[in-house]
GROMACS .gro file of C-alpha atoms in nm:
model
  302
    1UNK     CA    1   6.983   1.587   4.833
    2UNK     CA    2   6.680   1.622   4.622
    3UNK     CA    3   6.463   1.314   4.587
    4UNK     CA    4   6.304   1.282   4.243
    5UNK     CA    5   5.988   1.035   4.232
    6UNK     CA    6   5.928   0.846   3.891
    7UNK     CA    7   5.588   0.824   3.831
    8UNK     CA    8   5.476   0.467   3.718
    9UNK     CA    9   5.374   0.415   3.370
   10UNK     CA   10   5.005   0.302   3.248
   11UNK     CA   11   5.050   0.060   2.953
   12UNK     CA   12   4.654   0.004   3.012
   13UNK     CA   13   4.588   0.356   2.955
   14UNK     CA   14   4.783   0.408   2.613
   15UNK     CA   15   4.637   0.073   2.472
   16UNK     CA   16   4.309   0.203   2.557
   17UNK     CA   17   4.392   0.487   2.335
   18UNK     CA   18   4.487   0.275   2.064
   19UNK     CA   19   4.235   0.074   2.089
   20UNK     CA   20   3.953   0.345   2.105
   21UNK     CA   21   4.121   0.520   1.812
   22UNK     CA   22   4.067   0.187   1.625
   23UNK     CA   23   3.715   0.200   1.655
   24UNK     CA   24   3.676   0.533   1.571
   25UNK     CA   25   3.831   0.501   1.236
   26UNK     CA   26   3.625   0.162   1.141
   27UNK     CA   27   3.310   0.317   1.298
   28UNK     CA   28   3.377   0.640   1.082
   29UNK     CA   29   3.507   0.494   0.754
   30UNK     CA   30   3.243   0.232   0.742
   31UNK     CA   31   2.970   0.515   0.825
   32UNK     CA   32   3.083   0.739   0.541
   33UNK     CA   33   3.106   0.439   0.294
   34UNK     CA   34   2.764   0.318   0.362
   35UNK     CA   35   2.597   0.722   0.339
   36UNK     CA   36   2.780   0.805   0.051
   37UNK     CA   37   2.919   0.467  -0.072
   38UNK     CA   38   2.835   0.123  -0.210
   39UNK     CA   39   2.877  -0.031   0.170
   40UNK     CA   40   2.535  -0.217   0.246
   41UNK     CA   41   2.331  -0.209   0.555
   42UNK     CA   42   2.418  -0.570   0.633
   43UNK     CA   43   2.787  -0.503   0.597
   44UNK     CA   44   2.801  -0.176   0.772
   45UNK     CA   45   2.665  -0.295   1.103
   46UNK     CA   46   2.891  -0.591   1.073
   47UNK     CA   47   3.152  -0.327   1.109
   48UNK     CA   48   2.995  -0.108   1.360
   49UNK     CA   49   2.973  -0.458   1.603
   50UNK     CA   50   3.328  -0.473   1.513
   51UNK     CA   51   3.451  -0.117   1.610
   52UNK     CA   52   3.234  -0.158   1.939
   53UNK     CA   53   3.431  -0.445   2.059
   54UNK     CA   54   3.728  -0.212   2.026
   55UNK     CA   55   3.564   0.090   2.146
   56UNK     CA   56   3.467  -0.142   2.424
   57UNK     CA   57   3.820  -0.279   2.513
   58UNK     CA   58   3.936   0.091   2.505
   59UNK     CA   59   3.667   0.192   2.718
   60UNK     CA   60   3.776  -0.087   2.993
   61UNK     CA   61   4.149  -0.026   2.951
   62UNK     CA   62   4.086   0.329   3.017
   63UNK     CA   63   3.898   0.278   3.330
   64UNK     CA   64   4.222   0.075   3.431
   65UNK     CA   65   4.450   0.391   3.363
   66UNK     CA   66   4.222   0.628   3.528
   67UNK     CA   67   4.215   0.371   3.835
   68UNK     CA   68   4.595   0.337   3.814
   69UNK     CA   69   4.619   0.733   3.784
   70UNK     CA   70   4.399   0.769   4.101
   71UNK     CA   71   4.590   0.504   4.319
   72UNK     CA   72   4.962   0.579   4.241
   73UNK     CA   73   4.959   0.875   4.006
   74UNK     CA   74   5.058   0.657   3.690
   75UNK     CA   75   5.104   0.857   3.420
   76UNK     CA   76   4.823   0.806   3.104
   77UNK     CA   77   4.537   1.023   3.270
   78UNK     CA   78   4.495   1.236   2.910
   79UNK     CA   79   4.538   0.857   2.718
   80UNK     CA   80   4.250   0.739   2.925
   81UNK     CA   81   4.020   1.065   2.849
   82UNK     CA   82   4.103   1.051   2.464
   83UNK     CA   83   4.001   0.702   2.463
   84UNK     CA   84   3.698   0.773   2.604
   85UNK     CA   85   3.637   1.073   2.355
   86UNK     CA   86   3.741   0.827   2.074
   87UNK     CA   87   3.462   0.556   2.194
   88UNK     CA   88   3.248   0.763   2.271
   89UNK     CA   89   3.054   0.785   1.880
   90UNK     CA   90   3.052   0.411   1.842
   91UNK     CA   91   2.936   0.307   2.175
   92UNK     CA   92   2.666   0.605   2.134
   93UNK     CA   93   2.518   0.480   1.808
   94UNK     CA   94   2.530   0.113   1.921
   95UNK     CA   95   2.370   0.219   2.287
   96UNK     CA   96   2.083   0.422   2.080
   97UNK     CA   97   2.017   0.145   1.812
   98UNK     CA   98   2.017  -0.131   2.151
   99UNK     CA   99   1.764   0.122   2.346
  100UNK     CA  100   1.543   0.138   1.999
  101UNK     CA  101   1.568  -0.245   1.973
  102UNK     CA  102   1.446  -0.328   2.316
  103UNK     CA  103   1.176  -0.041   2.368
  104UNK     CA  104   1.010  -0.051   1.989
  105UNK     CA  105   0.805  -0.335   1.839
  106UNK     CA  106   1.012  -0.592   1.624
  107UNK     CA  107   0.797  -0.448   1.289
  108UNK     CA  108   0.987  -0.348   0.997
  109UNK     CA  109   0.633  -0.215   0.785
  110UNK     CA  110   0.419   0.032   0.945
  111UNK     CA  111   0.065   0.211   0.748
  112UNK     CA  112  -0.135   0.403   0.857
  113UNK     CA  113  -0.404   0.181   0.717
  114UNK     CA  114  -0.378  -0.169   0.910
  115UNK     CA  115  -0.707  -0.335   0.754
  116UNK     CA  116  -0.600  -0.276   0.370
  117UNK     CA  117  -0.257  -0.126   0.372
  118UNK     CA  118  -0.144  -0.023  -0.006
  119UNK     CA  119  -0.003  -0.243  -0.205
  120UNK     CA  120   0.348  -0.188  -0.350
  121UNK     CA  121   0.357  -0.082  -0.698
  122UNK     CA  122   0.683  -0.250  -0.725
  123UNK     CA  123   0.775  -0.498  -0.465
  124UNK     CA  124   1.130  -0.403  -0.289
  125UNK     CA  125   1.398  -0.674  -0.371
  126UNK     CA  126   1.698  -0.668  -0.160
  127UNK     CA  127   1.996  -0.907  -0.059
  128UNK     CA  128   1.944  -0.960   0.329
  129UNK     CA  129   2.253  -1.152   0.392
  130UNK     CA  130   2.270  -1.175   0.749
  131UNK     CA  131   1.973  -0.947   0.836
  132UNK     CA  132   1.672  -1.210   0.778
  133UNK     CA  133   1.298  -1.112   0.829
  134UNK     CA  134   0.980  -1.287   0.765
  135UNK     CA  135   0.876  -1.228   0.401
  136UNK     CA  136   0.512  -1.126   0.464
  137UNK     CA  137   0.369  -0.875   0.728
  138UNK     CA  138   0.135  -1.056   0.967
  139UNK     CA  139  -0.193  -0.925   1.155
  140UNK     CA  140  -0.029  -0.992   1.464
  141UNK     CA  141   0.258  -0.729   1.330
  142UNK     CA  142   0.002  -0.521   1.238
  143UNK     CA  143  -0.152  -0.537   1.591
  144UNK     CA  144   0.179  -0.441   1.777
  145UNK     CA  145   0.216  -0.138   1.560
  146UNK     CA  146  -0.155  -0.024   1.695
  147UNK     CA  147  -0.076  -0.118   2.038
  148UNK     CA  148   0.282   0.055   1.982
  149UNK     CA  149   0.192   0.361   1.761
  150UNK     CA  150  -0.169   0.441   1.808
  151UNK     CA  151  -0.179   0.806   1.642
  152UNK     CA  152  -0.043   0.660   1.311
  153UNK     CA  153  -0.342   0.726   1.115
  154UNK     CA  154  -0.426   0.883   0.758
  155UNK     CA  155  -0.539   1.215   0.684
  156UNK     CA  156  -0.841   1.342   0.554
  157UNK     CA  157  -0.860   1.652   0.393
  158UNK     CA  158  -1.142   1.869   0.271
  159UNK     CA  159  -0.993   1.931  -0.066
  160UNK     CA  160  -0.999   1.841  -0.419
  161UNK     CA  161  -0.761   1.570  -0.530
  162UNK     CA  162  -0.570   1.790  -0.757
  163UNK     CA  163  -0.499   2.047  -0.438
  164UNK     CA  164  -0.388   1.763  -0.213
  165UNK     CA  165  -0.142   1.594  -0.467
  166UNK     CA  166   0.028   1.906  -0.475
  167UNK     CA  167   0.058   1.933  -0.134
  168UNK     CA  168   0.201   1.581  -0.099
  169UNK     CA  169   0.433   1.665  -0.389
  170UNK     CA  170   0.598   1.992  -0.173
  171UNK     CA  171   0.642   1.753   0.112
  172UNK     CA  172   0.766   1.485  -0.100
  173UNK     CA  173   1.081   1.715  -0.196
  174UNK     CA  174   1.105   1.840   0.141
  175UNK     CA  175   1.150   1.540   0.299
  176UNK     CA  176   1.413   1.395   0.065
  177UNK     CA  177   1.158   1.116  -0.074
  178UNK     CA  178   1.315   1.002  -0.433
  179UNK     CA  179   1.009   0.899  -0.615
  180UNK     CA  180   1.072   0.570  -0.836
  181UNK     CA  181   0.714   0.432  -0.895
  182UNK     CA  182   0.336   0.679  -0.990
  183UNK     CA  183   0.042   0.538  -1.081
  184UNK     CA  184  -0.297   0.716  -1.143
  185UNK     CA  185  -0.111   1.070  -1.155
  186UNK     CA  186  -0.355   1.149  -1.468
  187UNK     CA  187  -0.657   1.124  -1.231
  188UNK     CA  188  -0.520   1.494  -1.085
  189UNK     CA  189  -0.540   1.672  -1.372
  190UNK     CA  190  -0.852   1.847  -1.480
  191UNK     CA  191  -1.064   1.696  -1.758
  192UNK     CA  192  -1.049   2.011  -1.952
  193UNK     CA  193  -1.273   1.877  -2.246
  194UNK     CA  194  -1.527   1.859  -2.012
  195UNK     CA  195  -1.591   2.202  -1.918
  196UNK     CA  196  -1.512   2.351  -2.285
  197UNK     CA  197  -1.862   2.488  -2.456
  198UNK     CA  198  -1.917   2.414  -2.789
  199UNK     CA  199  -2.026   2.698  -2.972
  200UNK     CA  200  -2.321   2.506  -3.123
  201UNK     CA  201  -2.393   2.334  -2.837
  202UNK     CA  202  -2.785   2.498  -2.829
  203UNK     CA  203  -2.856   2.455  -3.170
  204UNK     CA  204  -2.747   2.057  -3.173
  205UNK     CA  205  -2.971   1.999  -2.842
  206UNK     CA  206  -3.288   2.158  -3.003
  207UNK     CA  207  -3.269   1.900  -3.304
  208UNK     CA  208  -3.477   1.585  -3.224
  209UNK     CA  209  -3.264   1.291  -3.331
  210UNK     CA  210  -3.453   1.054  -3.573
  211UNK     CA  211  -3.341   0.708  -3.380
  212UNK     CA  212  -3.367   0.726  -3.017
  213UNK     CA  213  -3.102   0.477  -2.904
  214UNK     CA  214  -3.209   0.242  -2.614
  215UNK     CA  215  -2.981   0.194  -2.292
  216UNK     CA  216  -2.840  -0.119  -2.254
  217UNK     CA  217  -2.633  -0.243  -1.933
  218UNK     CA  218  -2.293  -0.178  -1.897
  219UNK     CA  219  -2.080  -0.475  -2.005
  220UNK     CA  220  -1.858  -0.592  -1.692
  221UNK     CA  221  -1.490  -0.547  -1.813
  222UNK     CA  222  -1.196  -0.787  -1.632
  223UNK     CA  223  -0.898  -0.577  -1.547
  224UNK     CA  224  -0.623  -0.754  -1.594
  225UNK     CA  225  -0.357  -0.736  -1.303
  226UNK     CA  226  -0.586  -0.566  -1.120
  227UNK     CA  227  -0.446  -0.534  -0.770
  228UNK     CA  228  -0.675  -0.597  -0.464
  229UNK     CA  229  -0.736  -0.286  -0.241
  230UNK     CA  230  -0.669  -0.034  -0.481
  231UNK     CA  231  -0.910   0.192  -0.714
  232UNK     CA  232  -0.851   0.297  -1.065
  233UNK     CA  233  -0.885   0.617  -0.927
  234UNK     CA  234  -0.631   0.571  -0.676
  235UNK     CA  235  -0.320   0.800  -0.697
  236UNK     CA  236  -0.025   0.638  -0.567
  237UNK     CA  237   0.352   0.726  -0.534
  238UNK     CA  238   0.645   0.510  -0.461
  239UNK     CA  239   0.981   0.593  -0.345
  240UNK     CA  240   1.250   0.571  -0.119
  241UNK     CA  241   1.392   0.739   0.168
  242UNK     CA  242   1.690   0.766   0.348
  243UNK     CA  243   1.810   0.860   0.689
  244UNK     CA  244   2.002   1.184   0.701
  245UNK     CA  245   2.300   1.025   0.904
  246UNK     CA  246   2.335   0.668   0.883
  247UNK     CA  247   2.144   0.618   0.518
  248UNK     CA  248   1.937   0.327   0.617
  249UNK     CA  249   1.737   0.286   0.321
  250UNK     CA  250   1.329   0.295   0.399
  251UNK     CA  251   1.095   0.239   0.074
  252UNK     CA  252   0.749   0.475   0.112
  253UNK     CA  253   0.457   0.439  -0.016
  254UNK     CA  254   0.159   0.704  -0.018
  255UNK     CA  255  -0.179   0.676  -0.156
  256UNK     CA  256  -0.446   0.922  -0.222
  257UNK     CA  257  -0.806   0.810  -0.269
  258UNK     CA  258  -1.063   1.089  -0.347
  259UNK     CA  259  -1.362   1.030  -0.125
  260UNK     CA  260  -1.696   1.224  -0.143
  261UNK     CA  261  -1.558   1.620  -0.144
  262UNK     CA  262  -1.282   1.488   0.061
  263UNK     CA  263  -0.907   1.350  -0.035
  264UNK     CA  264  -0.763   1.112   0.209
  265UNK     CA  265  -0.410   0.994   0.221
  266UNK     CA  266  -0.276   0.696   0.339
  267UNK     CA  267   0.112   0.639   0.385
  268UNK     CA  268   0.302   0.288   0.407
  269UNK     CA  269   0.700   0.280   0.521
  270UNK     CA  270   0.931   0.002   0.513
  271UNK     CA  271   1.279  -0.089   0.605
  272UNK     CA  272   1.479  -0.278   0.360
  273UNK     CA  273   1.657  -0.483   0.588
  274UNK     CA  274   1.596  -0.696   0.965
  275UNK     CA  275   1.274  -0.770   1.132
  276UNK     CA  276   1.315  -0.452   1.315
  277UNK     CA  277   1.297  -0.093   1.216
  278UNK     CA  278   1.401   0.071   1.578
  279UNK     CA  279   1.122   0.282   1.538
  280UNK     CA  280   1.256   0.469   1.231
  281UNK     CA  281   0.955   0.379   0.996
  282UNK     CA  282   0.658   0.556   1.253
  283UNK     CA  283   0.879   0.845   1.314
  284UNK     CA  284   0.907   0.973   0.996
  285UNK     CA  285   0.574   0.886   0.871
  286UNK     CA  286   0.456   1.094   1.166
  287UNK     CA  287   0.685   1.350   1.034
  288UNK     CA  288   0.566   1.342   0.696
  289UNK     CA  289   0.177   1.348   0.781
  290UNK     CA  290   0.295   1.670   1.029
  291UNK     CA  291   0.464   1.823   0.735
  292UNK     CA  292   0.122   1.772   0.491
  293UNK     CA  293  -0.091   1.916   0.796
  294UNK     CA  294   0.106   2.208   0.792
  295UNK     CA  295   0.137   2.229   0.377
  296UNK     CA  296  -0.261   2.189   0.360
  297UNK     CA  297  -0.350   2.404   0.659
  298UNK     CA  298  -0.688   2.513   0.675
  299UNK     CA  299  -0.827   2.200   0.492
  300UNK     CA  300  -0.737   1.915   0.727
  301UNK     CA  301  -1.042   1.698   0.838
  302UNK     CA  302  -1.078   1.422   1.060
   0.00000   0.00000   0.00000
């Protein structure tokens, strides 16, 4: 007489797969809507948190299903394994964010010039929703940046302003920064009128003028709307950058300043939402400056 063993059925394993699939669907759809659609960052992070709850439930039930499989050979091993696979993207995304949140300083604005950061041409305006933050960057925030990212400093290049500006333009295209505001770009264009030689310049110089003008002191002109910390000869570019996968938005400001025979480049990067940028701003600034070093290889100074 044949005895047939009926394996018990693990309801926990199959519910784990259902919860994990729901978590994966919410995460994938919200990620696509945030990266390519109209979904804002606060709503995206809220949906990610919801998917994380479903994913965590799926993992816990999958563990129960695997335990039942080990103890009594209950049906549901494949369901438990697939639940872990479906839950992995959501929990991995959340886990990486939590790790960065705990190990990086709680700042959202980084600058290579911590003393006089380049001011925005147009102050970014966003609907913060539940991701509130301090409206101004405090000196304590700058100190926290210096401690966390001591190597994040500006670059000085032994080259003319127009040469360095062209290199910056190339790096802007490579790093997918969309320029929205410009100031002082005309300073990079060579003044050809000053270089042109008039045909009768020598003859005019030989004629002595009848009335010799008396030099007077230069009048002081008040510049309306002048922004502190910016010179009239500066070249400033402001744009927007988005992370490749999640599509988080960052505002980027690039300042070029000609000093003697060199050009100094400063960079400012700020996240759009929240008090914490998870270290993404500093990572992008470092990537941008390294790319600029490579673009202007051979003329980099200290």
